[in-house]
CSV table of C-alpha atoms and ligand atoms in Angstrom, one decimal:
chain,number,residue,atom,x,y,z
O,1,MET,CA,6.0,-20.8,2.5
O,2,LYS,CA,2.5,-22.0,3.5
O,3,LEU,CA,-0.5,-19.5,3.6
O,4,TYR,CA,-4.0,-20.0,4.8
O,5,ASN,CA,-7.4,-18.4,3.5
O,6,ILE,CA,-8.7,-16.4,6.8
O,7,LYS,CA,-12.1,-16.9,5.8
O,8,GLU,CA,-11.6,-20.7,4.8
O,9,ASN,CA,-8.8,-22.0,6.7
O,10,ASP,CA,-8.7,-25.2,4.8
O,11,GLU,CA,-7.3,-23.6,1.3
O,12,GLN,CA,-3.9,-23.7,1.6
O,13,VAL,CA,-1.5,-22.3,-0.6
O,14,SER,CA,2.0,-21.6,-1.4
O,15,PHE,CA,4.0,-18.4,-1.9
O,16,GLY,CA,3.8,-19.0,-5.5
O,17,GLN,CA,0.0,-19.9,-5.4
O,18,ALA,CA,-0.6,-16.7,-3.4
O,19,VAL,CA,1.2,-14.5,-5.6
O,20,LYS,CA,-0.6,-16.0,-8.8
O,21,GLN,CA,-4.3,-16.3,-7.2
O,22,GLY,CA,-4.4,-13.2,-5.4
O,23,LEU,CA,-7.6,-13.8,-3.6
O,24,GLY,CA,-8.8,-17.3,-2.0
O,25,ARG,CA,-12.0,-18.6,-2.0
O,26,ASN,CA,-15.1,-16.8,-0.9
O,27,GLN,CA,-13.1,-13.3,-1.4
O,28,GLY,CA,-10.8,-14.4,1.5
O,29,LEU,CA,-6.9,-12.8,2.0
O,30,PHE,CA,-3.9,-14.9,2.3
O,31,PHE,CA,-2.0,-14.7,5.6
O,32,PRO,CA,1.1,-16.8,6.3
O,33,SER,CA,0.7,-20.0,9.0
O,34,GLU,CA,4.0,-19.4,10.2
O,35,LEU,CA,5.8,-16.0,10.9
O,36,PRO,CA,9.8,-16.2,10.8
O,37,ALA,CA,11.2,-14.6,14.2
O,38,PHE,CA,14.2,-12.5,14.1
O,39,ASP,CA,15.7,-12.8,17.7
O,40,ASP,CA,18.9,-10.5,17.0
O,41,VAL,CA,17.2,-7.1,15.3
O,42,ASP,CA,20.3,-5.4,16.0
O,43,ALA,CA,22.3,-7.5,13.6
O,44,LEU,CA,19.7,-7.4,11.0
O,45,LEU,CA,19.5,-3.8,11.1
O,46,GLU,CA,23.4,-3.1,10.5
O,47,LYS,CA,23.0,-4.9,7.0
O,48,ASP,CA,22.1,-2.6,3.8
O,49,PHE,CA,19.1,-2.6,2.6
O,50,VAL,CA,19.1,-5.1,-0.3
O,51,SER,CA,20.8,-7.4,1.9
O,52,ARG,CA,18.3,-7.3,5.1
O,53,SER,CA,15.4,-7.0,2.9
O,54,THR,CA,16.7,-10.5,1.2
O,55,ASP,CA,16.9,-12.1,4.7
O,56,ILE,CA,13.7,-10.9,5.6
O,57,LEU,CA,11.8,-12.3,2.4
O,58,SER,CA,13.7,-15.5,2.5
O,59,ALA,CA,12.6,-16.2,5.8
O,60,PHE,CA,9.0,-15.8,4.7
O,61,ILE,CA,9.2,-17.3,1.4
O,62,GLY,CA,11.3,-20.5,3.0
O,63,ASP,CA,12.6,-23.2,0.4
O,64,GLU,CA,9.8,-22.6,-2.3
O,65,LEU,CA,12.6,-20.0,-4.2
O,66,PRO,CA,16.6,-19.8,-3.9
O,67,GLN,CA,18.2,-17.3,-1.6
O,68,GLU,CA,19.9,-15.7,-4.8
O,69,THR,CA,16.8,-15.6,-6.4
O,70,VAL,CA,15.2,-13.3,-3.9
O,71,ARG,CA,18.3,-11.2,-3.5
O,72,SER,CA,17.8,-10.7,-7.1
O,73,MET,CA,14.0,-10.0,-6.9
O,74,VAL,CA,15.1,-7.6,-4.3
O,75,GLU,CA,17.8,-5.8,-6.4
O,76,ASN,CA,15.5,-5.3,-9.2
O,77,ALA,CA,12.7,-4.1,-7.4
O,78,PHE,CA,14.1,-1.8,-4.4
O,79,GLN,CA,16.2,0.6,-6.6
O,80,PHE,CA,15.4,3.6,-5.0
O,81,PRO,CA,15.8,4.5,-1.0
O,82,ALA,CA,13.4,4.7,2.1
O,83,LYS,CA,14.4,7.6,3.3
O,84,VAL,CA,14.4,8.9,7.0
O,85,GLU,CA,14.2,12.6,7.2
O,86,LYS,CA,14.2,15.1,10.5
O,87,VAL,CA,11.2,16.9,10.8
O,88,THR,CA,11.1,17.9,14.4
O,89,ASP,CA,13.4,17.2,17.4
O,90,SER,CA,11.1,14.3,18.1
O,91,VAL,CA,9.7,13.7,14.8
O,92,SER,CA,11.2,12.3,11.5
O,93,ALA,CA,9.3,11.5,8.3
O,94,LEU,CA,10.1,8.4,6.4
O,95,GLU,CA,9.8,9.3,3.2
O,96,LEU,CA,8.6,6.6,0.7
O,97,PHE,CA,8.4,8.2,-2.4
O,98,HIS,CA,11.6,7.9,-4.3
O,99,GLY,CA,10.8,5.4,-6.8
O,100,PRO,CA,9.7,5.9,-10.3
O,101,THR,CA,5.9,6.6,-9.5
O,102,LEU,CA,6.8,8.7,-6.5
O,103,ALA,CA,4.6,6.8,-3.9
O,104,PHE,CA,5.5,4.3,-1.5
O,105,LYS,CA,3.2,1.5,-3.6
O,106,ASP,CA,6.6,1.5,-6.0
O,107,PHE,CA,8.2,-0.8,-3.7
O,108,GLY,CA,5.3,-3.3,-3.2
O,109,GLY,CA,4.3,-3.1,-6.9
O,110,ARG,CA,7.6,-3.6,-8.0
O,111,PHE,CA,8.4,-6.5,-5.6
O,112,MET,CA,5.1,-8.2,-7.1
O,113,ALA,CA,6.1,-8.1,-10.9
O,114,GLN,CA,9.5,-9.7,-9.7
O,115,SER,CA,7.4,-12.4,-7.7
O,116,LEU,CA,4.8,-13.1,-10.4
O,117,ALA,CA,8.0,-13.4,-13.2
O,118,ALA,CA,10.0,-15.8,-11.0
O,119,VAL,CA,6.8,-18.1,-10.0
O,120,SER,CA,5.2,-17.8,-13.2
O,121,ASP,CA,4.7,-20.7,-15.3
O,122,GLY,CA,4.4,-19.1,-18.8
O,123,GLY,CA,0.5,-18.9,-19.0
O,124,LYS,CA,-1.4,-15.7,-19.7
O,125,VAL,CA,-2.1,-13.6,-16.9
O,126,THR,CA,-4.6,-10.5,-16.5
O,127,ILE,CA,-3.6,-8.4,-13.6
O,128,LEU,CA,-6.9,-6.5,-12.5
O,129,THR,CA,-6.6,-4.0,-9.8
O,130,ALA,CA,-8.7,-1.2,-8.5
O,131,THR,CA,-7.0,2.3,-7.4
O,132,SER,CA,-7.6,5.3,-5.7
O,133,GLY,CA,-4.6,6.7,-7.0
O,134,ASP,CA,-1.2,5.6,-6.7
O,135,THR,CA,-1.5,1.8,-6.7
O,136,GLY,CA,-2.6,2.3,-10.3
O,137,ALA,CA,0.8,4.4,-10.9
O,138,ALA,CA,3.2,1.8,-9.6
O,139,VAL,CA,1.9,-1.5,-10.8
O,140,ALA,CA,1.5,0.1,-14.6
O,141,HIS,CA,5.2,1.0,-14.2
O,142,ALA,CA,6.0,-2.0,-12.6
O,143,PHE,CA,4.4,-4.5,-15.1
O,144,TYR,CA,4.6,-2.4,-18.5
O,145,GLY,CA,6.1,-4.1,-21.4
O,146,MET,CA,6.3,-7.8,-19.3
O,147,GLU,CA,5.5,-10.4,-21.8
O,148,ASN,CA,2.3,-12.4,-21.4
O,149,ILE,CA,1.1,-9.9,-18.6
O,150,ASN,CA,-2.0,-7.8,-19.5
O,151,VAL,CA,-2.8,-5.2,-16.6
O,152,VAL,CA,-6.6,-3.8,-16.4
O,153,ILE,CA,-6.5,-0.7,-13.9
O,154,LEU,CA,-10.3,0.6,-12.6
O,155,TYR,CA,-10.2,4.0,-11.0
O,156,PRO,CA,-13.0,6.6,-9.9
O,157,LYS,CA,-13.7,8.9,-12.8
O,158,GLY,CA,-12.9,12.5,-11.8
O,159,LYS,CA,-11.9,11.3,-8.1
O,160,ILE,CA,-8.0,10.9,-8.8
O,161,SER,CA,-5.8,14.1,-8.9
O,162,PRO,CA,-4.9,14.7,-12.6
O,163,LEU,CA,-1.6,14.0,-12.5
O,164,GLN,CA,-2.0,10.8,-10.8
O,165,GLU,CA,-4.2,9.9,-13.7
O,166,LYS,CA,-1.5,10.9,-15.9
O,167,LEU,CA,0.9,9.0,-14.6
O,168,PHE,CA,-0.5,5.7,-15.4
O,169,CYS,CA,-3.1,6.2,-18.2
O,170,THR,CA,-0.8,7.4,-20.8
O,171,LEU,CA,1.4,4.3,-21.3
O,172,GLY,CA,-1.0,2.2,-23.2
O,173,GLY,CA,0.6,-1.3,-24.6
O,174,ASN,CA,-0.3,-3.9,-22.0
O,175,ILE,CA,-1.3,-1.2,-19.8
O,176,HIS,CA,-5.3,-0.9,-19.7
O,177,THR,CA,-7.0,1.9,-17.9
O,178,VAL,CA,-10.6,2.1,-17.1
O,179,ALA,CA,-12.3,5.7,-15.5
O,180,VAL,CA,-15.2,4.3,-13.7
O,181,ASN,CA,-18.4,6.4,-13.2
O,182,GLY,CA,-18.4,5.5,-9.5
O,183,THR,CA,-16.5,5.2,-6.3
O,184,PHE,CA,-13.1,3.8,-5.5
O,185,ASP,CA,-15.4,1.2,-3.5
O,186,ASP,CA,-17.3,0.8,-6.6
O,187,CYS,CA,-14.0,-0.2,-8.5
O,188,GLN,CA,-13.0,-2.6,-5.8
O,189,THR,CA,-16.2,-4.5,-5.4
O,190,MET,CA,-16.0,-5.2,-9.3
O,191,VAL,CA,-12.6,-6.7,-8.8
O,192,LYS,CA,-13.9,-9.1,-6.3
O,193,GLN,CA,-17.1,-9.8,-8.5
O,194,ALA,CA,-14.3,-10.6,-11.1
O,195,PHE,CA,-12.8,-13.0,-8.8
O,196,ASP,CA,-15.6,-14.5,-7.8
O,197,ASP,CA,-16.7,-15.4,-11.7
O,198,ALA,CA,-14.7,-18.9,-11.9
O,199,GLU,CA,-15.4,-18.8,-15.9
O,200,LEU,CA,-13.7,-15.2,-16.5
O,201,ARG,CA,-10.7,-15.9,-13.9
O,202,GLN,CA,-10.1,-19.0,-15.9
O,203,ALA,CA,-10.3,-17.4,-19.3
O,204,ILE,CA,-8.2,-14.6,-18.8
O,205,GLY,CA,-6.0,-15.7,-16.0
O,206,LEU,CA,-6.9,-13.2,-13.5
O,207,ASN,CA,-5.0,-11.9,-10.8
O,208,SER,CA,-4.8,-8.8,-8.3
O,209,ALA,CA,-2.1,-6.4,-7.7
O,210,ASN,CA,-4.2,-4.5,-4.9
O,211,SER,CA,-2.9,-4.9,-1.5
O,212,ILE,CA,-4.5,-8.1,-1.4
O,213,ASN,CA,-1.7,-9.9,-2.9
O,214,ILE,CA,0.9,-11.0,-0.3
O,215,SER,CA,3.7,-10.2,-2.4
O,216,ARG,CA,3.2,-6.6,-1.9
O,217,LEU,CA,2.6,-6.3,2.0
O,218,MET,CA,5.6,-8.5,2.2
O,219,ALA,CA,8.0,-6.1,0.5
O,220,GLN,CA,6.5,-3.6,2.4
O,221,ILE,CA,7.6,-4.8,5.5
O,222,CYS,CA,11.5,-4.3,4.7
O,223,TYR,CA,11.2,-0.4,4.7
O,224,TYR,CA,9.9,-0.4,8.1
O,225,PHE,CA,13.2,-2.1,9.2
O,226,GLU,CA,15.1,0.3,7.0
O,227,ALA,CA,13.6,3.1,8.9
O,228,ALA,CA,14.6,1.5,12.1
O,229,SER,CA,18.0,1.6,10.8
O,230,GLN,CA,18.2,4.8,10.2
O,231,LEU,CA,17.5,6.1,13.8
O,232,THR,CA,19.5,5.8,16.4
O,233,PRO,CA,19.1,3.2,19.1
O,234,GLU,CA,17.4,5.8,21.7
O,235,GLN,CA,15.0,6.9,19.4
O,236,ARG,CA,14.3,3.1,18.4
O,237,GLU,CA,13.6,2.6,22.2
O,238,ASN,CA,9.9,4.2,22.2
O,239,LEU,CA,9.2,4.0,18.9
O,240,VAL,CA,5.6,5.2,17.5
O,241,ILE,CA,4.8,5.2,14.0
O,242,SER,CA,1.5,6.7,12.6
O,243,VAL,CA,0.5,5.3,9.3
O,244,PRO,CA,-1.6,7.1,6.6
O,245,SER,CA,-4.2,4.5,6.3
O,246,GLY,CA,-7.0,3.5,3.3
O,247,ASN,CA,-7.1,-0.1,2.5
O,248,PHE,CA,-4.8,-0.6,5.8
O,249,GLY,CA,-1.8,-2.4,3.3
O,250,ASN,CA,0.6,-0.5,4.9
O,251,LEU,CA,-0.4,-0.5,8.6
O,252,THR,CA,-0.6,-4.4,8.2
O,253,ALA,CA,2.8,-4.7,6.9
O,254,GLY,CA,4.2,-2.4,9.9
O,255,LEU,CA,2.7,-4.6,12.0
O,256,LEU,CA,4.0,-7.7,10.4
O,257,ALA,CA,7.2,-6.0,10.8
O,258,LYS,CA,7.0,-5.8,14.9
O,259,ALA,CA,5.2,-9.4,14.8
O,260,ILE,CA,8.8,-10.6,13.5
O,261,GLY,CA,10.8,-8.7,15.9
O,262,LEU,CA,11.0,-5.1,15.2
O,263,PRO,CA,10.5,-3.3,18.1
O,264,ILE,CA,7.6,-0.7,17.8
O,265,LYS,CA,6.1,0.6,20.5
O,266,ARG,CA,2.9,1.6,19.0
O,267,PHE,CA,1.3,2.4,15.8
O,268,ILE,CA,-1.2,5.1,14.6
O,269,ALA,CA,-3.8,4.2,12.1
O,270,ALA,CA,-4.4,7.4,10.6
O,271,THR,CA,-7.3,8.1,8.5
O,272,ASN,CA,-9.5,11.2,6.8
O,273,VAL,CA,-12.9,11.4,7.7
O,274,ASN,CA,-13.5,7.9,6.0
O,275,ASP,CA,-13.0,6.6,9.2
O,276,THR,CA,-14.4,3.2,9.7
O,277,VAL,CA,-11.5,1.8,11.6
O,278,PRO,CA,-11.0,4.7,13.9
O,279,ARG,CA,-14.9,4.2,14.8
O,280,TYR,CA,-14.7,0.4,15.1
O,281,LEU,CA,-11.4,0.8,17.8
O,282,LYS,CA,-13.6,3.1,19.8
O,283,THR,CA,-17.0,1.7,19.6
O,284,GLY,CA,-16.4,-2.2,18.2
O,285,GLU,CA,-18.9,-1.6,15.8
O,286,TRP,CA,-18.1,-2.1,11.9
O,287,THR,CA,-20.6,0.3,10.6
O,288,PRO,CA,-18.9,1.6,7.0
O,289,THR,CA,-20.7,4.7,5.6
O,290,PRO,CA,-20.5,6.3,2.2
O,291,THR,CA,-17.3,7.2,1.3
O,292,ILE,CA,-16.5,11.1,1.2
O,293,PRO,CA,-14.0,12.9,-1.4
O,294,THR,CA,-11.1,14.1,0.5
O,295,LEU,CA,-8.2,16.1,0.0
O,296,SER,CA,-6.4,12.9,0.9
O,297,ASN,CA,-8.2,10.8,-2.0
O,298,ALA,CA,-5.9,7.6,-2.0
O,299,MET,CA,-7.1,7.1,1.6
O,300,ASP,CA,-10.9,7.6,0.5
O,301,VAL,CA,-11.8,4.3,1.5
O,302,SER,CA,-14.7,3.0,3.6
O,303,GLN,CA,-14.4,-0.7,3.7
O,304,PRO,CA,-10.5,-1.5,4.0
O,305,ASN,CA,-9.7,-4.5,2.5
O,306,ASN,CA,-6.9,-5.5,4.6
O,307,TRP,CA,-8.7,-5.0,7.9
O,308,PRO,CA,-9.3,-8.7,8.2
O,309,ARG,CA,-5.6,-9.2,8.2
O,310,ILE,CA,-4.8,-7.0,10.7
O,311,GLU,CA,-7.5,-8.9,13.3
O,312,GLU,CA,-6.2,-12.0,12.4
O,313,LEU,CA,-2.6,-11.0,13.3
O,314,CYS,CA,-3.9,-9.5,16.3
O,315,GLN,CA,-5.6,-12.7,17.4
O,316,ARG,CA,-2.6,-14.8,16.4
O,317,LYS,CA,-0.1,-12.7,18.7
O,318,GLY,CA,-2.3,-12.0,21.3
O,319,TRP,CA,-2.3,-8.2,20.9
O,320,GLY,CA,-5.7,-6.2,21.6
O,321,LEU,CA,-7.0,-4.2,19.3
O,322,ASN,CA,-7.2,-1.5,22.2
O,323,GLU,CA,-3.1,-1.5,21.9
O,324,LEU,CA,-3.8,0.0,18.3
O,325,ALA,CA,-4.2,4.0,18.2
O,326,SER,CA,-6.0,6.0,15.6
O,327,GLY,CA,-7.8,8.9,14.7
O,328,ALA,CA,-9.4,10.9,11.6
O,329,VAL,CA,-8.6,14.0,10.4
O,330,THR,CA,-10.5,16.5,8.6
O,331,ASP,CA,-9.7,18.1,5.3
O,332,LYS,CA,-9.7,21.8,7.1
O,333,GLU,CA,-7.4,20.2,9.7
O,334,THR,CA,-5.3,18.5,7.0
O,335,ALA,CA,-4.9,21.7,5.4
O,336,GLU,CA,-3.8,23.8,8.3
O,337,THR,CA,-1.3,21.2,9.3
O,338,LEU,CA,0.3,21.1,5.7
O,339,LYS,CA,0.6,24.6,6.1
O,340,ALA,CA,2.2,24.6,9.5
O,341,MET,CA,4.4,21.6,8.2
O,342,PHE,CA,5.6,24.0,5.3
O,343,ASP,CA,6.0,27.1,7.4
O,344,ALA,CA,8.5,24.9,9.6
O,345,GLY,CA,10.5,23.9,6.8
O,346,TYR,CA,8.7,20.6,5.5
O,347,LEU,CA,7.1,20.2,2.4
O,348,CYS,CA,4.7,17.3,2.9
O,349,GLU,CA,1.2,16.3,0.8
O,350,PRO,CA,-2.3,15.6,2.4
O,351,HIS,CA,-1.5,12.0,3.4
O,352,GLY,CA,1.6,12.4,5.6
O,353,ALA,CA,-0.2,15.7,6.5
O,354,ILE,CA,-2.7,13.7,8.2
O,355,ALA,CA,-0.3,10.8,9.7
O,356,TYR,CA,1.6,13.7,11.1
O,357,ARG,CA,-1.2,15.9,12.9
O,358,LEU,CA,-2.3,12.7,14.9
O,359,LEU,CA,1.5,11.7,15.4
O,360,GLU,CA,1.7,15.2,17.1
O,361,GLU,CA,-1.2,14.9,18.7
O,362,GLN,CA,-0.6,11.8,20.2
O,363,LEU,CA,2.9,11.7,21.0
O,364,GLN,CA,4.2,11.3,24.6
O,365,ASP,CA,7.0,12.4,26.5
O,366,GLY,CA,10.2,10.2,25.8
O,367,GLU,CA,8.4,8.4,22.8
O,368,TYR,CA,10.2,9.1,19.3
O,369,GLY,CA,7.9,9.4,16.4
O,370,LEU,CA,7.9,8.2,12.8
O,371,PHE,CA,5.2,9.1,9.9
O,372,LEU,CA,5.0,7.6,6.7
O,373,CYS,CA,4.7,10.1,3.7
O,374,THR,CA,3.3,7.9,1.0
O,375,ALA,CA,3.9,10.2,-2.1
O,376,HIS,CA,5.8,13.1,-3.2
O,377,PRO,CA,4.0,16.2,-2.7
O,378,ALA,CA,4.1,17.2,-6.6
O,379,LYS,CA,1.5,14.1,-7.0
O,380,PHE,CA,-1.1,16.1,-5.2
O,381,LYS,CA,0.3,19.6,-6.5
O,382,GLU,CA,-3.1,20.8,-7.2
O,383,SER,CA,-4.3,20.8,-3.8
O,384,VAL,CA,-0.7,21.6,-2.2
O,385,ASP,CA,-0.2,24.5,-4.5
O,386,ASP,CA,-3.7,25.6,-3.3
O,387,ILE,CA,-3.2,25.4,0.3
O,388,LEU,CA,0.7,26.8,0.5
O,389,GLY,CA,0.0,29.4,-2.2
O,390,GLN,CA,3.0,28.2,-4.1
O,391,ASP,CA,3.9,26.5,-7.5
O,392,ILE,CA,5.6,23.2,-6.4
O,393,PRO,CA,7.8,22.2,-9.2
O,394,LEU,CA,6.9,19.1,-11.0
O,395,PRO,CA,10.1,15.8,-10.4
O,396,GLY,CA,11.4,14.3,-13.8
O,397,PRO,CA,8.4,11.4,-14.2
O,398,LEU,CA,5.5,13.8,-13.5
O,399,ALA,CA,6.8,16.6,-16.1
O,400,LYS,CA,7.3,13.7,-18.7
O,401,HIS,CA,3.5,12.2,-18.2
O,402,ALA,CA,1.8,15.7,-17.5
O,403,VAL,CA,2.0,16.5,-21.4
O,404,MET,CA,0.9,13.0,-22.6
O,405,GLU,CA,-2.5,11.8,-24.0
O,406,LEU,CA,-4.8,10.1,-21.8
O,407,LEU,CA,-5.8,6.6,-23.1
O,408,SER,CA,-8.6,5.6,-20.6
O,409,SER,CA,-11.7,3.8,-21.6
O,410,GLU,CA,-14.7,5.1,-19.4
O,411,ARG,CA,-17.6,2.3,-18.3
O,412,ASP,CA,-20.3,2.8,-15.4
O,413,ALA,CA,-20.0,0.9,-12.1
O,414,ASP,CA,-21.4,-2.2,-13.5
O,415,PHE,CA,-19.8,-5.5,-13.3
O,416,ALA,CA,-21.4,-6.6,-16.9
O,417,GLN,CA,-19.5,-3.7,-18.4
O,418,ILE,CA,-16.2,-4.5,-16.7
O,419,ARG,CA,-16.9,-8.0,-17.4
O,420,ALA,CA,-17.0,-7.4,-21.4
O,421,TYR,CA,-14.4,-5.0,-21.3
O,422,LEU,CA,-11.8,-7.5,-19.5
O,423,MET,CA,-12.9,-10.3,-22.2
O,424,GLU,CA,-12.3,-7.7,-25.2
O,425,VAL,CA,-8.8,-6.7,-23.9
O,426,ALA,CA,-7.8,-10.2,-22.4
O,427,GLY,CA,-9.8,-13.0,-22.9
C,501,PLP,C1,-0.5,8.3,-0.9
C,501,PLP,C2,-1.4,7.5,-0.1
C,501,PLP,N1,-1.4,7.5,0.9
C,501,PLP,C3,-2.2,6.5,1.7
C,501,PLP,C4,-2.4,5.4,1.1
C,501,PLP,C5,-3.0,4.2,2.0
C,501,PLP,O1,-2.2,3.3,2.0
C,501,PLP,P1,-3.5,1.6,2.4
C,501,PLP,O2,-4.4,1.4,1.7
C,501,PLP,O3,-2.0,0.7,2.5
C,501,PLP,O4,-3.7,1.9,3.9
C,501,PLP,C6,-2.4,5.1,-0.2
C,501,PLP,C7,-3.4,4.1,-0.9
C,501,PLP,O5,-3.6,4.2,-2.0
C,501,PLP,C8,-1.9,6.4,-0.9
C,501,PLP,O6,-1.8,6.2,-2.3
């Protein structure tokens, strides 16, 4: 597999290099030079999740890894289902929260851990990642206890749900967590600064597990196909998918699924009031504003990392950005929607509710809608309980971590402090 840096096209890397390096020169994202094409998608959809995902990922990776290796990576990573659940006659939920940390990030995080192990030369690796909530848990659990790998996770102090925090800040061992006095965007900026620091990069074998790592996105492509395989041919015919978006990794993966052959009529980029992308799609002006805290905190991102990949893909495929639908939902509307969904028999959480609301608003006659449920409702128990006036039960993994002690360090949003911390734990 060959990939190029979309900012500096002459930087070309293999899958292994892209996985190890994460980000290219000048903070450029890697993008596949060639996209596979699946002509007989119906045959692909007939296969089981692991076999189909192996076919898809092998088609991307090419001869760099034998197909049997890719198959065992997929078997190890995807040990839980991506389930389609009917919500109304014309809308289903794609539940991506049946993995160990109850969020869609389990697919990408675990496949990235497998990829890194498959391409590793045994040297020291430090995974540095910023999280607005769920990436941290998925990455921490995927890499916990792996030899020669230290994981450092930055998150905005007080801006992720207490249960989310418990899920990844209680592991210890090779997992180091830092509560940053700042926003998610601050955390993300410091990760980028670390990548720009050649000396640090070398000293600690820096890598990132954010959705900038191509292996995570590749894994996410597979569940769009899995969702389609659970729909009827009629439902697939006019399929509209609404994606709750923050850093836009999930939407990038969906668009890649479409690019390699999955017939999807339209995507909806669904955000909260941190709506840089919906505004950009309307006005053509990219004007990020300061991040606003919302109920859907994992989407409190105003400078989405993956957006350049979406532009690159659209340009390569000749898709106009105006084909991408979008919308932004306020907290009040999110709460109303969550309540209405619950009253109609479906328990959701704020991120999924945003995607559902925009889908309901924008779905046309004859279309079938799918919205992504990116986290288990119990991960946002405080707000979900509050909105619904319920006490929703905690599933096993959350109940276990909820009573464990937090092990995080605290730092300011100051790169010098983070650099010193990285050298201390991983240098
Ligand atoms: C629950 C949840 N929903 C949606 C998102 C947004 O996904 P993306 O960053 O791929 O747009 C996140 C990201 O952290 C998340 O944790």
